[in-house]
């Protein structure tokens, strides 16, 4: 283990701000659920449904934005600072176009939410909430553009600080609007949507100002030209970003598909699912932060022609995520009856959620290792085969098995969750095999890029 110690320290220094800023995405949904949960199971189910639908589109945007990070890390590893600015400007163009497109899709699509065969009362409250989430998409994509640029260069703390401040604002404004404090009207679910939109507007603006004005970024912005379109650079970014977006879509849409199936069972089960999945998603985003840092280091080492260091750093990231998610699994198992109390007081919902948290504890290790595997391979520019793996794991196995167990064979919501566990296990194993093969070949060949 001694040979990994320098990499633990280096990876942790890079990873912990990314973990916290990644948690920012989840904490918006988590705080929304906690704030609205005490108003009843129908509003909680409405927020669950809205967030689940939005998450499919959000991870698409996150995936597209991730096309920038490994390219920045690799160019920085090669010492090609000036070209990083050109990559940023083209990434910003892509992300803003994606943000506008998906905003329109979400807002228009919200009028057809009733087609998902959800309880009528839930659908009515979810519709306006989803529309506010849609309007928040453009500022979210602006934030991600500058965040991924800064993190690709190894500057991770400012995004963390902005994320923390943004979430404090989201919680305070959400409580004020939902419950009608300080003379404001009581808005319920709509208040949660307004708070989220405001939070993302402030975060996008702050991150852009930081990158464009901070002196440390000047050497990297020499070729930043927002008015010029470079097809070759756009193609390069999308060559990584589009497959990464598909990877996220395959996984998250499987979980969102599970939400729809749970909705067929009932509103109580849907509320319990939201409690358990929001906690599991929080730990996933922590692992995703380790994954992002692992991808940055992989890109740096690949660009600098250091295959041995790449492999050692990557294995150290695997060790770190196993410790992190193993701890989370213990928390879920020991606190399975206490954690749901943060959201709701209804005994029936708490009982269902407590059983789901036991299953969630089992898939923590697999969830963590699969996302770190994706990050390492992404940093190396290997995105096509991992995309095929995620499609097979989640849509070829996870969701169909969940449907059979939960709906057809009568195991209910727990059967759906066991299917999701199988998908995560499959992805984790196959991605680790892919990582082993790719890095061993690099080391054996003594590649110097």
Coordinates of C-alpha atoms in Angstrom, one line a residue:
X1 CA 0.0 0.0 0.0
X2 CA 3.0 2.3 0.5
X3 CA 3.3 3.0 -3.3
X4 CA -0.3 4.4 -3.3
X5 CA 0.2 6.8 -0.4
X6 CA 1.4 9.8 -2.4
X7 CA -1.6 9.3 -4.7
X8 CA -4.1 9.2 -1.9
X9 CA -3.0 12.6 -0.7
X10 CA -2.9 14.1 -4.2
X11 CA -6.2 12.6 -5.2
X12 CA -7.9 13.7 -2.0
X13 CA -6.6 17.3 -2.4
X14 CA -8.2 17.4 -5.8
X15 CA -11.3 15.3 -5.0
X16 CA -12.8 16.8 -1.8
X17 CA -13.8 20.1 -3.4
X18 CA -15.2 18.3 -6.4
X19 CA -17.1 16.0 -4.0
X20 CA -18.6 19.0 -2.2
X21 CA -19.5 20.8 -5.5
X22 CA -21.0 17.6 -6.9
X23 CA -23.1 17.3 -3.8
X24 CA -24.5 20.7 -4.7
X25 CA -26.4 19.2 -7.6
X26 CA -27.9 16.6 -5.3
X27 CA -28.4 18.8 -2.2
X28 CA -30.8 21.0 -4.3
X29 CA -33.1 18.0 -4.8
X30 CA -32.4 16.7 -1.2
X31 CA -33.3 20.1 0.3
X32 CA -36.3 20.3 -1.9
X33 CA -37.6 16.9 -0.6
X34 CA -36.9 17.8 3.0
X35 CA -38.6 21.2 2.8
X36 CA -41.7 19.9 1.0
X37 CA -41.9 16.5 2.7
X38 CA -43.4 17.9 5.9
X39 CA -46.3 19.3 4.0
X40 CA -47.6 15.8 3.0
X41 CA -47.0 12.8 0.9
X42 CA -48.6 14.2 -2.3
X43 CA -46.4 17.3 -2.5
X44 CA -43.3 15.1 -1.7
X45 CA -44.4 12.6 -4.5
X46 CA -44.8 15.6 -6.9
X47 CA -41.3 16.9 -6.2
X48 CA -40.0 13.3 -6.5
X49 CA -41.7 12.9 -9.9
X50 CA -40.5 16.4 -11.2
X51 CA -36.9 15.8 -10.0
X52 CA -36.8 12.4 -11.5
X53 CA -37.9 13.6 -14.9
X54 CA -35.6 16.6 -14.8
X55 CA -32.6 14.5 -13.7
X56 CA -32.7 12.6 -17.0
X57 CA -32.2 15.8 -18.8
X58 CA -29.8 17.2 -16.2
X59 CA -27.4 14.3 -16.5
X60 CA -27.5 14.7 -20.3
X61 CA -26.3 18.2 -19.8
X62 CA -23.7 17.2 -17.2
X63 CA -22.4 14.5 -19.6
X64 CA -22.1 16.9 -22.5
X65 CA -20.2 19.3 -20.2
X66 CA -17.8 16.5 -19.1
X67 CA -16.5 16.4 -22.7
X68 CA -14.4 19.4 -21.8
X69 CA -12.7 18.2 -18.6
X70 CA -10.4 15.4 -19.9
X71 CA -9.4 17.5 -22.9
X72 CA -8.4 20.3 -20.6
X73 CA -6.5 17.9 -18.3
X74 CA -4.7 16.3 -21.3
X75 CA -3.7 19.6 -22.9
X76 CA -2.6 21.0 -19.5
X77 CA -0.5 17.8 -19.0
X78 CA 1.2 18.5 -22.4
X79 CA 1.8 22.1 -21.5
X80 CA -0.5 23.5 -24.2
X81 CA -2.1 26.2 -22.0
X82 CA -3.3 28.5 -24.8
X83 CA -5.5 25.9 -26.5
X84 CA -7.5 25.4 -23.3
X85 CA -9.2 28.8 -23.9
X86 CA -10.3 27.6 -27.3
X87 CA -11.8 24.5 -25.8
X88 CA -13.7 26.5 -23.2
X89 CA -15.2 28.9 -25.7
X90 CA -16.5 26.1 -27.9
X91 CA -17.7 24.1 -24.9
X92 CA -19.6 27.1 -23.8
X93 CA -21.3 27.4 -27.2
X94 CA -22.3 23.7 -27.1
X95 CA -23.6 23.9 -23.5
X96 CA -25.7 27.0 -24.0
X97 CA -27.3 25.5 -27.1
X98 CA -28.0 22.3 -25.2
X99 CA -29.4 24.3 -22.3
X100 CA -31.8 26.3 -24.5
X101 CA -32.9 23.1 -26.3
X102 CA -33.6 21.1 -23.2
X103 CA -35.3 24.0 -21.5
X104 CA -37.8 24.1 -24.3
X105 CA -38.3 20.3 -24.2
X106 CA -38.9 20.3 -20.4
X107 CA -41.3 23.2 -20.4
X108 CA -43.3 21.9 -23.3
X109 CA -43.2 18.3 -22.1
X110 CA -44.4 19.3 -18.7
X111 CA -47.9 19.7 -20.2
X112 CA -47.9 15.9 -21.0
X113 CA -46.9 14.7 -17.6
X114 CA -50.3 13.1 -17.2
X115 CA -49.4 10.5 -19.8
X116 CA -47.0 8.8 -17.3
X117 CA -50.1 7.3 -15.5
X118 CA -49.2 8.8 -12.2
X119 CA -51.8 9.8 -9.5
X120 CA -53.8 12.8 -10.7
X121 CA -53.0 14.9 -7.6
X122 CA -49.3 14.3 -7.9
X123 CA -49.2 15.2 -11.6
X124 CA -51.1 18.5 -11.1
X125 CA -48.5 19.7 -8.5
X126 CA -45.5 18.3 -10.4
X127 CA -46.2 20.2 -13.7
X128 CA -45.4 23.8 -12.5
X129 CA -42.5 22.6 -10.5
X130 CA -41.0 20.9 -13.5
X131 CA -41.4 24.1 -15.6
X132 CA -39.3 26.1 -13.1
X133 CA -36.7 23.4 -13.2
X134 CA -36.7 23.7 -17.0
X135 CA -36.1 27.4 -16.9
X136 CA -33.0 26.8 -14.6
X137 CA -31.3 24.7 -17.3
X138 CA -29.5 27.5 -19.2
X139 CA -27.8 29.0 -16.1
X140 CA -27.0 25.4 -14.9
X141 CA -25.2 24.7 -18.2
X142 CA -23.3 28.0 -18.0
X143 CA -22.2 27.1 -14.5
X144 CA -21.1 23.6 -15.7
X145 CA -19.0 25.0 -18.6
X146 CA -16.8 27.2 -16.3
X147 CA -16.8 24.6 -13.5
X148 CA -15.5 21.8 -15.8
X149 CA -12.9 24.1 -17.2
X150 CA -11.5 25.1 -13.8
X151 CA -11.6 21.6 -12.5
X152 CA -9.8 20.2 -15.6
X153 CA -6.9 22.6 -14.7
X154 CA -7.0 21.4 -11.1
X155 CA -8.7 24.5 -9.6
X156 CA -11.5 22.9 -7.7
X157 CA -12.2 25.0 -4.6
X158 CA -14.1 27.9 -6.1
X159 CA -16.8 25.7 -7.5
X160 CA -17.1 24.1 -4.0
X161 CA -17.5 27.5 -2.4
X162 CA -20.1 28.6 -4.9
X163 CA -22.0 25.4 -4.5
X164 CA -22.1 25.8 -0.7
X165 CA -23.3 29.4 -0.9
X166 CA -25.9 28.5 -3.6
X167 CA -27.3 25.6 -1.5
X168 CA -27.6 27.8 1.6
X169 CA -29.6 30.4 -0.5
X170 CA -31.7 27.6 -2.0
X171 CA -32.7 26.2 1.4
X172 CA -33.4 29.6 3.0
X173 CA -35.4 30.8 0.0
X174 CA -37.2 27.5 -0.3
X175 CA -38.4 27.5 3.3
X176 CA -39.5 31.1 3.0
X177 CA -41.6 30.5 -0.1
X178 CA -43.0 27.0 0.7
X179 CA -44.2 28.0 4.1
X180 CA -45.0 31.7 3.4
X181 CA -42.6 33.3 5.9
X182 CA -41.8 37.1 6.2
X183 CA -45.1 38.1 4.6
X184 CA -44.6 36.0 1.5
X185 CA -47.5 34.0 0.1
X186 CA -47.5 30.3 0.9
X187 CA -46.4 28.7 -2.4
X188 CA -45.9 25.0 -1.6
X189 CA -44.3 23.1 -4.4
X190 CA -44.0 26.1 -6.7
X191 CA -41.9 27.8 -4.0
X192 CA -39.4 25.0 -4.2
X193 CA -39.1 25.5 -8.0
X194 CA -38.6 29.3 -7.7
X195 CA -35.9 28.8 -5.1
X196 CA -34.0 26.3 -7.3
X197 CA -34.2 28.6 -10.3
X198 CA -32.8 31.5 -8.3
X199 CA -30.0 29.4 -6.9
X200 CA -28.8 28.3 -10.4
X201 CA -29.0 31.8 -11.8
X202 CA -26.6 33.0 -9.0
X203 CA -24.3 30.0 -9.3
X204 CA -23.9 30.3 -13.1
X205 CA -23.2 34.1 -12.9
X206 CA -20.7 33.7 -10.1
X207 CA -18.7 30.8 -11.7
X208 CA -18.4 32.7 -15.0
X209 CA -17.2 35.9 -13.3
X210 CA -14.6 33.9 -11.3
X211 CA -13.0 32.2 -14.4
X212 CA -13.1 35.2 -16.7
X213 CA -11.6 37.6 -14.1
X214 CA -9.3 35.6 -11.9
X215 CA -5.6 36.2 -12.8
X216 CA -4.7 32.5 -12.5
X217 CA -6.7 31.7 -15.6
X218 CA -5.2 34.4 -17.9
X219 CA -2.5 32.1 -19.4
X220 CA -5.3 29.6 -20.3
X221 CA -7.7 32.1 -21.9
X222 CA -5.5 33.4 -24.7
X223 CA -7.5 31.6 -27.4
X224 CA -10.9 32.2 -25.7
X225 CA -13.1 33.5 -28.5
X226 CA -16.8 33.2 -27.9
X227 CA -17.7 34.6 -31.3
X228 CA -15.7 32.1 -33.4
X229 CA -17.1 28.6 -34.1
X230 CA -14.5 25.8 -34.6
X231 CA -16.1 22.7 -36.0
X232 CA -13.0 20.6 -35.3
X233 CA -12.9 21.6 -31.6
X234 CA -16.7 21.1 -31.2
X235 CA -16.3 17.7 -32.8
X236 CA -13.5 16.8 -30.4
X237 CA -15.6 17.9 -27.3
X238 CA -18.7 16.1 -28.5
X239 CA -16.6 13.0 -29.3
X240 CA -16.2 12.6 -25.5
X241 CA -19.2 14.5 -24.2
X242 CA -21.9 12.8 -26.2
X243 CA -21.0 9.2 -25.2
X244 CA -20.6 10.4 -21.6
X245 CA -24.1 11.9 -21.7
X246 CA -25.4 8.6 -23.0
X247 CA -23.7 6.8 -20.1
X248 CA -25.4 9.0 -17.6
X249 CA -28.7 8.8 -19.4
X250 CA -28.7 5.0 -19.5
X251 CA -28.1 4.8 -15.7
X252 CA -30.3 7.7 -14.5
X253 CA -33.2 6.9 -16.9
X254 CA -33.2 3.4 -15.6
X255 CA -33.7 4.8 -12.1
X256 CA -36.3 7.3 -13.4
X257 CA -38.0 4.3 -15.1
X258 CA -38.1 2.7 -11.7
X259 CA -39.8 5.8 -10.3
X260 CA -42.5 5.4 -12.9
X261 CA -43.0 1.7 -12.0
X262 CA -43.1 2.6 -8.3
X263 CA -45.8 5.2 -9.2
X264 CA -47.9 2.3 -10.6
X265 CA -47.9 0.8 -7.1
X266 CA -49.0 4.0 -5.2
X267 CA -48.2 7.4 -3.9
X268 CA -47.0 6.1 -0.5
X269 CA -44.4 3.9 -2.2
X270 CA -43.4 6.8 -4.5
X271 CA -42.8 9.0 -1.4
X272 CA -40.7 6.2 0.2
X273 CA -38.7 5.7 -3.0
X274 CA -37.9 9.4 -3.1
X275 CA -36.6 9.4 0.5
X276 CA -34.3 6.4 -0.2
X277 CA -33.2 7.4 -3.6
X278 CA -32.4 11.0 -2.5
X279 CA -30.1 9.6 0.2
X280 CA -28.5 7.1 -2.2
X281 CA -28.1 9.8 -4.8
X282 CA -26.2 12.0 -2.3
X283 CA -23.6 9.2 -1.7
X284 CA -23.5 8.6 -5.5
X285 CA -22.6 12.2 -6.1
X286 CA -19.8 12.0 -3.5
X287 CA -18.5 9.0 -5.4
X288 CA -19.0 11.0 -8.6
X289 CA -16.7 13.7 -7.2
X290 CA -13.9 11.1 -6.6
X291 CA -14.6 9.9 -10.2
X292 CA -14.2 13.4 -11.6
X293 CA -10.9 13.9 -9.8
X294 CA -9.8 10.4 -11.0
X295 CA -10.6 11.4 -14.5
X296 CA -8.6 14.7 -14.2
X297 CA -5.5 12.9 -12.9
X298 CA -5.9 10.2 -15.6
X299 CA -6.0 12.9 -18.3
X300 CA -3.0 14.7 -16.8
X301 CA -0.9 11.5 -16.6
X302 CA -1.9 10.4 -20.1
X303 CA -1.0 13.9 -21.6
X304 CA 2.3 13.9 -19.8
X305 CA 3.1 10.3 -21.0
X306 CA 3.1 8.7 -17.5
X307 CA 1.2 5.3 -17.8
X308 CA 2.5 3.8 -14.6
X309 CA 1.5 6.9 -12.6
X310 CA -1.9 6.8 -14.3
X311 CA -2.5 3.3 -13.2
X312 CA -1.3 3.8 -9.6
X313 CA -3.4 7.0 -9.3
X314 CA -6.5 5.3 -10.6
X315 CA -6.2 2.3 -8.3
X316 CA -5.8 4.7 -5.4
X317 CA -9.1 6.3 -6.5
X318 CA -10.7 2.9 -6.4
X319 CA -9.4 2.4 -2.8
X320 CA -10.8 5.8 -1.8
X321 CA -14.3 5.2 -3.2
X322 CA -14.5 1.8 -1.5
X323 CA -13.8 3.4 1.9
X324 CA -16.3 6.2 1.2
X325 CA -19.1 4.0 0.0
X326 CA -18.4 1.3 2.6
X327 CA -18.9 3.9 5.3
X328 CA -22.2 5.1 3.6
X329 CA -23.4 1.5 3.5
X330 CA -22.9 1.2 7.2
X331 CA -24.8 4.4 7.8
X332 CA -27.7 3.3 5.7
X333 CA -27.9 -0.1 7.5
X334 CA -27.6 1.3 11.0
X335 CA -29.8 4.4 10.4
X336 CA -32.4 2.9 8.1
X337 CA -35.3 3.7 10.5
X338 CA -33.9 7.1 11.6
X339 CA -32.9 8.7 8.2
X340 CA -36.4 8.8 6.8
X341 CA -37.5 11.0 9.7
X342 CA -35.7 13.9 8.1
X343 CA -38.3 13.9 5.4
X344 CA -41.6 12.7 6.7
X345 CA -43.4 11.5 9.9
X346 CA -45.9 9.1 8.3
X347 CA -45.2 5.6 9.8
X348 CA -46.2 3.7 6.6
X349 CA -43.9 5.6 4.4
X350 CA -41.0 5.4 6.9
X351 CA -41.5 1.6 7.1
X352 CA -41.2 1.2 3.3
X353 CA -38.2 3.6 3.1
X354 CA -36.4 1.7 5.8
X355 CA -36.5 -1.5 3.8
X356 CA -35.3 0.3 0.7
X357 CA -32.3 1.7 2.6
X358 CA -31.1 -1.8 3.4
X359 CA -31.0 -2.6 -0.4
X360 CA -29.3 0.8 -1.0
X361 CA -26.6 -0.2 1.5
X362 CA -25.8 -3.3 -0.6
X363 CA -25.4 -1.4 -3.8
X364 CA -23.2 1.4 -2.4
X365 CA -19.9 -0.3 -3.2
X366 CA -21.0 -1.2 -6.7
X367 CA -22.3 2.3 -7.4
X368 CA -19.1 3.8 -6.2
X369 CA -16.8 1.5 -8.2
X370 CA -18.7 1.8 -11.4
X371 CA -18.7 5.6 -11.4
X372 CA -15.0 5.7 -10.6
X373 CA -14.3 3.3 -13.4
X374 CA -16.3 5.5 -15.8
X375 CA -14.3 8.6 -14.7
X376 CA -10.9 7.0 -15.1
X377 CA -11.7 5.6 -18.6
X378 CA -13.2 9.0 -19.5
X379 CA -10.0 10.8 -18.5
X380 CA -8.1 8.4 -20.9
X381 CA -10.5 9.3 -23.7
X382 CA -12.1 5.8 -23.6
X383 CA -15.9 6.4 -23.8
X384 CA -17.4 4.2 -26.5
X385 CA -17.2 0.7 -24.9
X386 CA -18.1 2.0 -21.4
X387 CA -21.3 3.5 -23.0
X388 CA -22.2 0.0 -24.4
X389 CA -21.5 -1.5 -20.9
X390 CA -23.9 1.0 -19.2
X391 CA -26.6 0.3 -21.8
X392 CA -26.4 -3.4 -21.3
X393 CA -26.1 -3.2 -17.4
X394 CA -29.1 -0.9 -16.8
X395 CA -31.4 -1.4 -19.7
X396 CA -30.5 -5.0 -20.7
X397 CA -30.5 -6.3 -17.1
X398 CA -31.3 -3.9 -14.3
X399 CA -34.6 -2.4 -15.4
X400 CA -36.1 -5.5 -17.0
X401 CA -35.3 -7.7 -14.0
X402 CA -36.7 -5.0 -11.7
X403 CA -39.9 -5.0 -13.7
X404 CA -40.2 -8.8 -13.5
X405 CA -39.5 -8.9 -9.8
X406 CA -41.5 -5.9 -8.8
X407 CA -44.5 -5.8 -11.1
X408 CA -44.9 -9.2 -12.7
X409 CA -43.9 -11.4 -9.8
X410 CA -45.4 -9.4 -7.0
X411 CA -42.3 -8.4 -5.0
X412 CA -43.4 -4.7 -5.2
X413 CA -41.0 -1.8 -4.7
X414 CA -38.3 -4.0 -3.2
X415 CA -38.2 -6.2 -6.3
X416 CA -37.7 -3.1 -8.5
X417 CA -34.8 -2.1 -6.3
X418 CA -33.1 -5.5 -6.4
X419 CA -33.2 -5.2 -10.2
X420 CA -31.4 -1.8 -10.0
X421 CA -28.8 -3.5 -7.7
X422 CA -28.1 -6.1 -10.4
X423 CA -27.5 -3.4 -13.0
X424 CA -25.0 -1.6 -10.8
X425 CA -23.2 -4.8 -10.0
X426 CA -22.9 -5.7 -13.7
X427 CA -21.6 -2.3 -14.6
X428 CA -19.1 -2.2 -11.8
X429 CA -17.5 -5.6 -12.8
X430 CA -17.4 -5.0 -16.5
X431 CA -15.9 -1.5 -16.2
X432 CA -13.2 -2.7 -13.8
X433 CA -12.3 -5.4 -16.3
X434 CA -12.1 -2.7 -19.0
X435 CA -9.9 -0.5 -16.8
X436 CA -7.5 -3.4 -16.0
X437 CA -7.1 -4.3 -19.7
X438 CA -6.5 -0.7 -20.9
X439 CA -4.1 0.4 -18.2
X440 CA -2.0 -2.8 -18.3
X441 CA -1.6 -2.4 -22.0
X442 CA -0.4 1.2 -21.5
X443 CA 2.1 0.2 -18.9
X444 CA 3.4 -2.8 -20.9
X445 CA 3.8 -0.7 -24.0
X446 CA 5.5 2.1 -22.1
X447 CA 3.3 4.6 -24.0
X448 CA 4.6 8.1 -24.1
X449 CA 2.2 10.6 -25.6

